[in-house]
Tab-separated table of C-alpha atoms in Angstrom:
chain	number	residue	atom	x	y	z
A	84	MET	CA	-34.720	-11.724	11.993
A	85	LYS	CA	-31.582	-9.632	12.558
A	86	LYS	CA	-28.873	-9.724	9.939
A	87	HIS	CA	-25.452	-11.068	10.870
A	88	VAL	CA	-22.573	-8.583	11.138
A	89	VAL	CA	-19.003	-9.824	11.574
A	90	LEU	CA	-16.988	-7.215	13.411
A	91	TYR	CA	-13.197	-7.406	13.376
A	92	LYS	CA	-12.582	-4.136	15.176
A	93	LYS	CA	-13.445	-3.289	18.769
A	94	LEU	CA	-16.033	-0.559	19.178
A	95	SER	CA	-16.904	1.679	22.087
A	96	ALA	CA	-19.713	0.432	24.313
A	97	GLN	CA	-22.080	3.019	22.852
A	98	LEU	CA	-21.434	1.993	19.257
A	99	MET	CA	-21.549	-1.707	20.107
A	100	ASP	CA	-24.944	-1.246	21.767
A	101	ARG	CA	-26.196	0.608	18.699
A	102	LEU	CA	-25.013	-2.125	16.355
A	103	GLN	CA	-26.336	-4.978	18.491
A	104	ALA	CA	-29.739	-3.322	18.710
A	105	GLN	CA	-30.151	-3.784	14.973
A	106	ALA	CA	-27.992	-6.770	14.070
A	107	LYS	CA	-26.607	-10.040	15.330
A	108	VAL	CA	-22.919	-9.345	15.946
A	109	THR	CA	-19.933	-11.669	15.948
A	110	LEU	CA	-16.862	-9.932	17.350
A	111	ILE	CA	-13.394	-11.132	16.367
A	112	GLU	CA	-11.055	-9.475	18.830
A	113	ASN	CA	-7.689	-10.306	17.259
A	114	LEU	CA	-6.659	-10.943	13.673
A	115	ASP	CA	-4.224	-13.679	14.640
A	116	ALA	CA	-4.402	-17.259	13.347
A	117	GLN	CA	-7.231	-18.086	15.741
A	118	GLY	CA	-9.134	-14.935	14.816
A	119	LEU	CA	-8.795	-15.601	11.090
A	120	ALA	CA	-10.103	-19.123	11.646
A	121	GLN	CA	-13.039	-17.627	13.529
A	122	LEU	CA	-13.637	-15.248	10.625
A	123	ARG	CA	-13.744	-18.114	8.130
A	124	THR	CA	-16.267	-19.900	10.312
A	125	ALA	CA	-18.475	-16.806	10.525
A	126	LEU	CA	-18.375	-15.785	6.853
A	127	PRO	CA	-20.908	-18.304	5.471
A	128	SER	CA	-23.727	-16.666	7.451
A	129	ALA	CA	-22.449	-13.073	7.321
A	130	HIS	CA	-24.508	-10.291	5.767
A	131	ALA	CA	-21.986	-7.560	6.533
A	132	LEU	CA	-18.418	-6.958	7.690
A	133	LEU	CA	-17.000	-4.034	9.652
A	134	GLY	CA	-13.329	-3.494	10.406
A	135	ALA	CA	-9.951	-2.310	9.161
A	136	SER	CA	-6.418	-3.417	8.312
A	137	LEU	CA	-7.393	-6.778	6.847
A	138	LYS	CA	-6.976	-7.665	3.182
A	139	LEU	CA	-10.264	-9.189	2.050
A	140	ASP	CA	-9.467	-10.916	-1.214
A	141	PRO	CA	-12.006	-12.762	-3.390
A	142	SER	CA	-10.907	-16.203	-2.211
A	143	LEU	CA	-11.879	-15.228	1.320
A	144	LEU	CA	-15.087	-13.424	0.412
A	145	ASP	CA	-16.236	-16.346	-1.721
A	146	LEU	CA	-16.960	-17.984	1.644
A	147	ALA	CA	-19.675	-15.355	2.269
A	148	PRO	CA	-22.522	-15.980	-0.213
A	149	HIS	CA	-24.966	-13.697	1.670
A	150	LEU	CA	-22.625	-10.727	2.014
A	151	GLU	CA	-24.303	-7.373	1.302
A	152	ALA	CA	-21.926	-4.740	2.621
A	153	ILE	CA	-18.448	-4.050	3.971
A	154	ALA	CA	-17.822	-1.007	6.146
A	155	SER	CA	-14.117	-0.193	6.184
A	156	VAL	CA	-12.923	1.955	9.086
A	157	SER	CA	-10.481	3.798	6.846
A	158	VAL	CA	-10.217	6.177	3.927
A	159	GLY	CA	-7.966	3.968	1.822
A	160	VAL	CA	-9.612	0.983	0.160
A	161	ASP	CA	-6.564	-0.776	-1.292
A	162	ASN	CA	-7.358	-3.865	0.821
A	163	TYR	CA	-10.364	-4.613	-1.389
A	164	ASP	CA	-10.919	-5.836	-4.931
A	165	ILE	CA	-13.497	-3.235	-5.894
A	166	ASP	CA	-14.325	-4.805	-9.257
A	167	TYR	CA	-15.056	-8.107	-7.530
A	168	LEU	CA	-17.252	-6.426	-4.919
A	169	THR	CA	-19.149	-4.482	-7.556
A	170	GLU	CA	-19.725	-7.592	-9.645
A	171	ARG	CA	-21.185	-9.311	-6.578
A	172	ARG	CA	-23.231	-6.218	-5.677
A	173	ILE	CA	-21.473	-5.930	-2.316
A	174	LEU	CA	-21.495	-2.336	-1.096
A	175	LEU	CA	-18.131	-1.018	0.101
A	176	THR	CA	-18.030	2.070	2.314
A	177	ASN	CA	-15.205	4.026	3.883
A	178	THR	CA	-14.786	6.897	6.349
A	179	PRO	CA	-13.540	10.049	4.577
A	180	ASP	CA	-13.641	13.565	6.044
A	181	VAL	CA	-13.522	12.590	9.718
A	182	LEU	CA	-9.768	11.910	9.690
A	183	THR	CA	-8.688	14.708	7.354
A	184	GLU	CA	-7.568	17.256	9.923
A	185	THR	CA	-5.941	14.732	12.245
A	186	THR	CA	-3.922	13.160	9.440
A	187	ALA	CA	-2.823	16.578	8.226
A	188	ASP	CA	-1.694	17.339	11.788
A	189	THR	CA	0.431	14.183	11.650
A	190	GLY	CA	1.928	15.253	8.341
A	191	PHE	CA	2.922	18.607	9.730
A	192	ALA	CA	4.273	17.011	12.881
A	193	LEU	CA	6.565	14.926	10.671
A	194	ILE	CA	7.630	18.011	8.736
A	195	LEU	CA	8.598	19.823	11.945
A	196	ALA	CA	10.150	16.795	13.649
A	197	THR	CA	12.297	15.943	10.642
A	198	ALA	CA	13.378	19.490	9.786
A	199	ARG	CA	14.237	20.406	13.374
A	200	ARG	CA	15.682	16.942	14.175
A	201	VAL	CA	13.371	16.702	17.184
A	202	VAL	CA	13.589	12.933	17.751
A	203	GLU	CA	17.343	12.772	17.208
A	204	LEU	CA	18.061	15.644	19.607
A	205	ALA	CA	15.544	14.475	22.197
A	206	ASN	CA	17.348	11.131	22.222
A	207	LEU	CA	20.640	12.987	22.609
A	208	VAL	CA	19.339	14.697	25.741
A	209	ARG	CA	17.874	11.466	27.104
A	210	ALA	CA	21.207	9.701	26.630
A	211	GLY	CA	23.064	12.404	28.574
A	212	GLY	CA	24.787	13.755	25.498
A	213	TRP	CA	23.784	17.400	26.022
A	214	GLN	CA	26.876	18.757	27.755
A	215	GLN	CA	27.092	22.200	26.139
A	216	SER	CA	25.222	24.448	23.747
A	217	ILE	CA	24.566	22.617	20.513
A	218	GLY	CA	26.503	23.733	17.468
A	219	PRO	CA	26.138	23.520	13.696
A	220	ARG	CA	26.578	19.745	13.749
A	221	HIS	CA	23.131	19.487	15.350
A	222	PHE	CA	21.353	22.370	13.648
A	223	GLY	CA	18.105	21.707	11.824
A	224	SER	CA	16.452	23.737	9.080
A	225	ASP	CA	13.647	26.272	9.111
A	226	VAL	CA	10.139	25.344	8.052
A	227	HIS	CA	8.524	28.768	7.814
A	228	GLY	CA	8.854	30.346	4.397
A	229	LYS	CA	10.086	27.164	2.720
A	230	THR	CA	8.346	25.647	-0.312
A	231	LEU	CA	5.813	22.933	0.456
A	232	GLY	CA	5.253	20.407	-2.347
A	233	ILE	CA	2.145	18.245	-2.071
A	234	VAL	CA	1.681	15.213	-4.297
A	235	GLY	CA	-2.050	14.445	-4.323
A	236	MET	CA	-4.436	17.325	-3.627
A	237	GLY	CA	-7.435	15.652	-2.015
A	238	ARG	CA	-8.939	16.464	1.375
A	239	ILE	CA	-5.752	15.772	3.319
A	240	GLY	CA	-3.592	17.591	0.786
A	241	GLU	CA	-5.799	20.664	1.120
A	242	ALA	CA	-5.629	20.515	4.912
A	243	LEU	CA	-1.833	20.283	4.716
A	244	ALA	CA	-1.711	23.234	2.306
A	245	GLN	CA	-3.841	25.256	4.713
A	246	ARG	CA	-1.398	24.645	7.549
A	247	GLY	CA	1.611	25.459	5.424
A	248	HIS	CA	0.185	28.587	3.793
A	249	PHE	CA	-1.591	30.241	6.704
A	250	GLY	CA	0.488	28.896	9.580
A	251	PHE	CA	4.019	28.961	8.184
A	252	GLY	CA	3.924	31.307	5.187
A	253	MET	CA	5.012	28.519	2.848
A	254	PRO	CA	4.680	28.795	-0.941
A	255	VAL	CA	2.685	25.742	-2.048
A	256	LEU	CA	3.334	23.620	-5.130
A	257	TYR	CA	1.065	20.694	-5.880
A	258	HIS	CA	0.681	17.869	-8.355
A	259	SER	CA	-2.537	15.908	-8.821
A	260	HIS	CA	-4.535	14.296	-11.613
A	261	SER	CA	-6.035	17.697	-12.453
A	262	PRO	CA	-5.628	21.367	-11.431
A	263	LYS	CA	-7.700	22.640	-8.491
A	264	PRO	CA	-8.526	26.325	-9.112
A	265	ALA	CA	-10.170	26.741	-5.691
A	266	VAL	CA	-7.011	25.435	-3.980
A	267	GLU	CA	-4.846	27.767	-6.040
A	268	GLN	CA	-6.965	30.760	-5.119
A	269	ARG	CA	-7.264	29.966	-1.406
A	270	PHE	CA	-3.649	29.008	-0.732
A	271	ASN	CA	-1.898	30.855	-3.569
A	272	ALA	CA	-0.815	27.386	-4.699
A	273	ARG	CA	0.744	26.538	-8.048
A	274	TYR	CA	-0.089	23.407	-10.045
A	275	CYS	CA	2.917	21.777	-11.710
A	276	ASP	CA	4.142	18.490	-13.138
A	277	LEU	CA	5.709	15.994	-10.787
A	278	ASP	CA	9.299	16.567	-11.906
A	279	THR	CA	9.018	20.322	-11.298
A	280	LEU	CA	7.631	19.747	-7.834
A	281	LEU	CA	10.371	17.275	-6.934
A	282	GLN	CA	13.058	19.674	-8.128
A	283	GLN	CA	11.717	22.838	-6.464
A	284	ALA	CA	10.052	21.839	-3.199
A	285	ASP	CA	11.867	21.931	0.134
A	286	PHE	CA	9.332	19.539	1.652
A	287	ILE	CA	7.814	16.854	-0.577
A	288	CYS	CA	4.675	15.407	0.997
A	289	LEU	CA	2.670	12.447	-0.317
A	290	THR	CA	-1.084	12.507	0.359
A	291	LEU	CA	-2.391	10.394	-2.511
A	292	PRO	CA	-4.140	6.981	-2.475
A	293	LEU	CA	-2.539	3.688	-3.468
A	294	THR	CA	-3.742	2.573	-6.885
A	295	ALA	CA	-2.248	0.664	-9.793
A	296	GLU	CA	-1.138	4.037	-11.198
A	297	THR	CA	0.456	5.339	-8.002
A	298	GLU	CA	2.268	2.196	-6.820
A	299	ASP	CA	6.036	2.924	-6.822
A	300	LEU	CA	5.334	6.403	-8.179
A	301	ILE	CA	8.252	7.734	-6.151
A	302	ASP	CA	11.107	5.598	-7.421
A	303	ALA	CA	14.864	5.989	-7.923
A	304	ARG	CA	14.303	8.413	-10.789
A	305	ALA	CA	12.033	10.547	-8.608
A	306	PHE	CA	14.518	10.672	-5.738
A	307	ALA	CA	17.226	11.685	-8.195
A	308	GLN	CA	15.111	14.751	-9.050
A	309	MET	CA	15.068	15.948	-5.428
A	310	ARG	CA	17.612	18.323	-3.940
A	311	PRO	CA	20.149	17.250	-1.284
A	312	ASP	CA	18.520	19.625	1.228
A	313	SER	CA	14.951	18.436	0.603
A	314	ILE	CA	12.892	16.487	3.111
A	315	PHE	CA	10.512	13.722	2.100
A	316	ILE	CA	7.242	13.072	3.987
A	317	ASN	CA	4.867	10.150	3.421
A	318	ILE	CA	1.445	10.009	5.091
A	319	SER	CA	-0.295	8.238	2.195
A	320	ARG	CA	0.565	4.559	1.638
A	321	GLY	CA	3.921	2.848	1.851
A	322	LYS	CA	3.716	1.179	-1.535
A	323	VAL	CA	3.476	4.518	-3.317
A	324	VAL	CA	7.229	4.650	-2.676
A	325	ASP	CA	9.991	2.300	-3.805
A	326	GLU	CA	11.357	1.806	-0.295
A	327	ALA	CA	14.735	0.436	-1.426
A	328	ALA	CA	15.227	3.491	-3.629
A	329	MET	CA	14.318	5.764	-0.718
A	330	ILE	CA	16.849	4.040	1.529
A	331	ASP	CA	19.534	4.522	-1.137
A	332	ALA	CA	18.599	8.196	-1.496
A	333	LEU	CA	18.907	8.730	2.253
A	334	ARG	CA	22.211	6.867	2.463
A	335	ASN	CA	23.702	8.676	-0.522
A	336	GLY	CA	22.655	12.167	0.540
A	337	GLN	CA	20.250	12.654	-2.358
A	338	ILE	CA	17.768	13.963	0.213
A	339	ARG	CA	18.318	15.397	3.677
A	340	GLY	CA	15.794	13.318	5.597
A	341	ALA	CA	12.416	11.609	5.683
A	342	GLY	CA	9.366	11.605	7.934
A	343	LEU	CA	7.452	8.376	7.410
A	344	ASP	CA	4.147	7.186	8.850
A	345	VAL	CA	3.628	4.376	6.316
A	346	PHE	CA	5.809	1.622	4.889
A	347	GLU	CA	5.820	-1.096	2.220
A	348	ARG	CA	5.261	-3.732	4.916
A	349	GLU	CA	3.642	-2.963	8.235
A	350	PRO	CA	4.565	-3.256	11.027
A	351	LEU	CA	8.026	-2.128	9.949
A	352	ASP	CA	10.707	-4.777	10.356
A	353	PRO	CA	12.804	-3.906	13.459
A	354	VAL	CA	15.974	-4.513	11.422
A	355	SER	CA	14.955	-2.101	8.646
A	356	PRO	CA	17.833	0.210	7.650
A	357	LEU	CA	15.403	3.106	8.101
A	358	LEU	CA	15.551	2.609	11.864
A	359	GLN	CA	19.328	2.989	11.860
A	360	MET	CA	19.243	6.455	10.274
A	361	ASP	CA	19.241	9.581	12.436
A	362	ASN	CA	17.701	11.576	9.587
A	363	VAL	CA	14.535	9.429	9.527
A	364	VAL	CA	11.520	9.944	11.775
A	365	ALA	CA	9.417	6.780	11.647
A	366	THR	CA	5.963	6.528	13.234
A	367	PRO	CA	3.589	3.520	13.397
A	368	HIS	CA	0.895	4.471	10.839
A	369	MET	CA	-0.596	6.818	13.427
A	370	GLY	CA	-2.059	9.380	11.021
A	371	SER	CA	-5.588	9.154	12.415
A	372	ALA	CA	-4.650	7.761	15.831
A	373	THR	CA	-6.381	10.060	18.278
A	374	HIS	CA	-9.221	9.067	20.576
A	375	GLU	CA	-11.577	11.571	18.993
A	376	THR	CA	-10.837	10.694	15.382
A	377	ARG	CA	-10.871	6.918	15.799
A	378	GLU	CA	-14.250	7.114	17.528
A	379	ALA	CA	-15.575	9.367	14.750
A	380	MET	CA	-14.305	6.906	12.129
A	381	ALA	CA	-15.960	3.973	13.890
A	382	ARG	CA	-19.225	5.899	14.217
A	383	CYS	CA	-19.153	6.740	10.513
A	384	ALA	CA	-18.545	3.079	9.636
A	385	VAL	CA	-21.436	1.911	11.820
A	386	GLU	CA	-23.762	4.472	10.229
A	387	ASN	CA	-22.665	3.368	6.754
A	388	LEU	CA	-23.277	-0.274	7.606
A	389	LEU	CA	-26.673	0.190	9.206
A	390	ALA	CA	-27.845	2.273	6.249
A	391	ALA	CA	-26.752	-0.468	3.829
A	392	LEU	CA	-28.490	-3.208	5.815
A	393	ALA	CA	-31.650	-1.107	5.958
A	394	GLY	CA	-31.732	-0.920	2.162
A	395	GLU	CA	-30.581	2.699	2.065
A	396	ARG	CA	-27.711	4.076	0.046
A	397	PRO	CA	-24.803	4.708	2.463
A	398	ALA	CA	-23.376	8.207	2.623
A	399	ASN	CA	-19.829	7.037	1.833
A	400	LEU	CA	-20.318	4.460	-0.894
A	401	VAL	CA	-17.046	3.625	-2.650
A	402	ASN	CA	-18.489	1.497	-5.463
A	403	PRO	CA	-21.759	3.070	-6.668
A	404	GLY	CA	-21.935	0.436	-9.406
A	405	ALA	CA	-22.906	-2.080	-6.713
A	406	TRP	CA	-25.980	-0.076	-5.763
A	407	LYS	CA	-28.899	-2.097	-7.091
A	408	ARG	CA	-32.010	-0.534	-5.558
């Protein structure tokens, strides 16, 4: 008898056929009120879940007594109570590696767009405001040769350092939980404490996960350490930053601008002060949003899930303590 998989993310026809060949699949197309009700109805018989962007707390998962595995179509796993899953021996998998380069591309796009005021000036042209050669009032700042500061030196941080070092001749500073000698050798990068990075970097880029230790890591004190000409980039998680403090820093000229792909609450409220600031480039959590990468992420998640249901250890197991075979 096929095991029951509850899918709350649409898959390509090829991946859906592959999943349905080995499991009974319930597809929930939208995570609206009706979809969440459908999810609650399906959970009591579910052996596995596959999806993204849904917080699965213990009160919800308690409805699924037969649950064996969750395949998250993401790198971040802050939507899950990992201790709870491990205690229940529910395998949690994610999709690292396949989105590294694409997300780093997004980070560098935000660096360039913010420094060169691309969105602001494109809107100026669109509105008919380009009547003569632009002057100093509309000048941006160079990216090449400037100091790139990376907070969190995992896969995405390394990919960002590669772009900055080899593509733009940028000195690289980084802060992480421990030094990375291979990164230092390859990119001529320098490990430093967070305060030093905030004070010296021209571009301060967050690429670290959201954890209890990193929540609100960049607060009012951190913004006060930055220079008035520095540019802040966040492609990690919104809650790593105290958003109110960031808004104050932008308003008060503590920093020059910000390129943001993530926010405390998503989607971003249309009345957010961030959307009224010309020195902010805001994008809709699009870090991995290319056709190629999203398909690769979904394929990785399906492979993780099918391995778990077959009694095999998945390649991308987040909580190895749940492995009981």
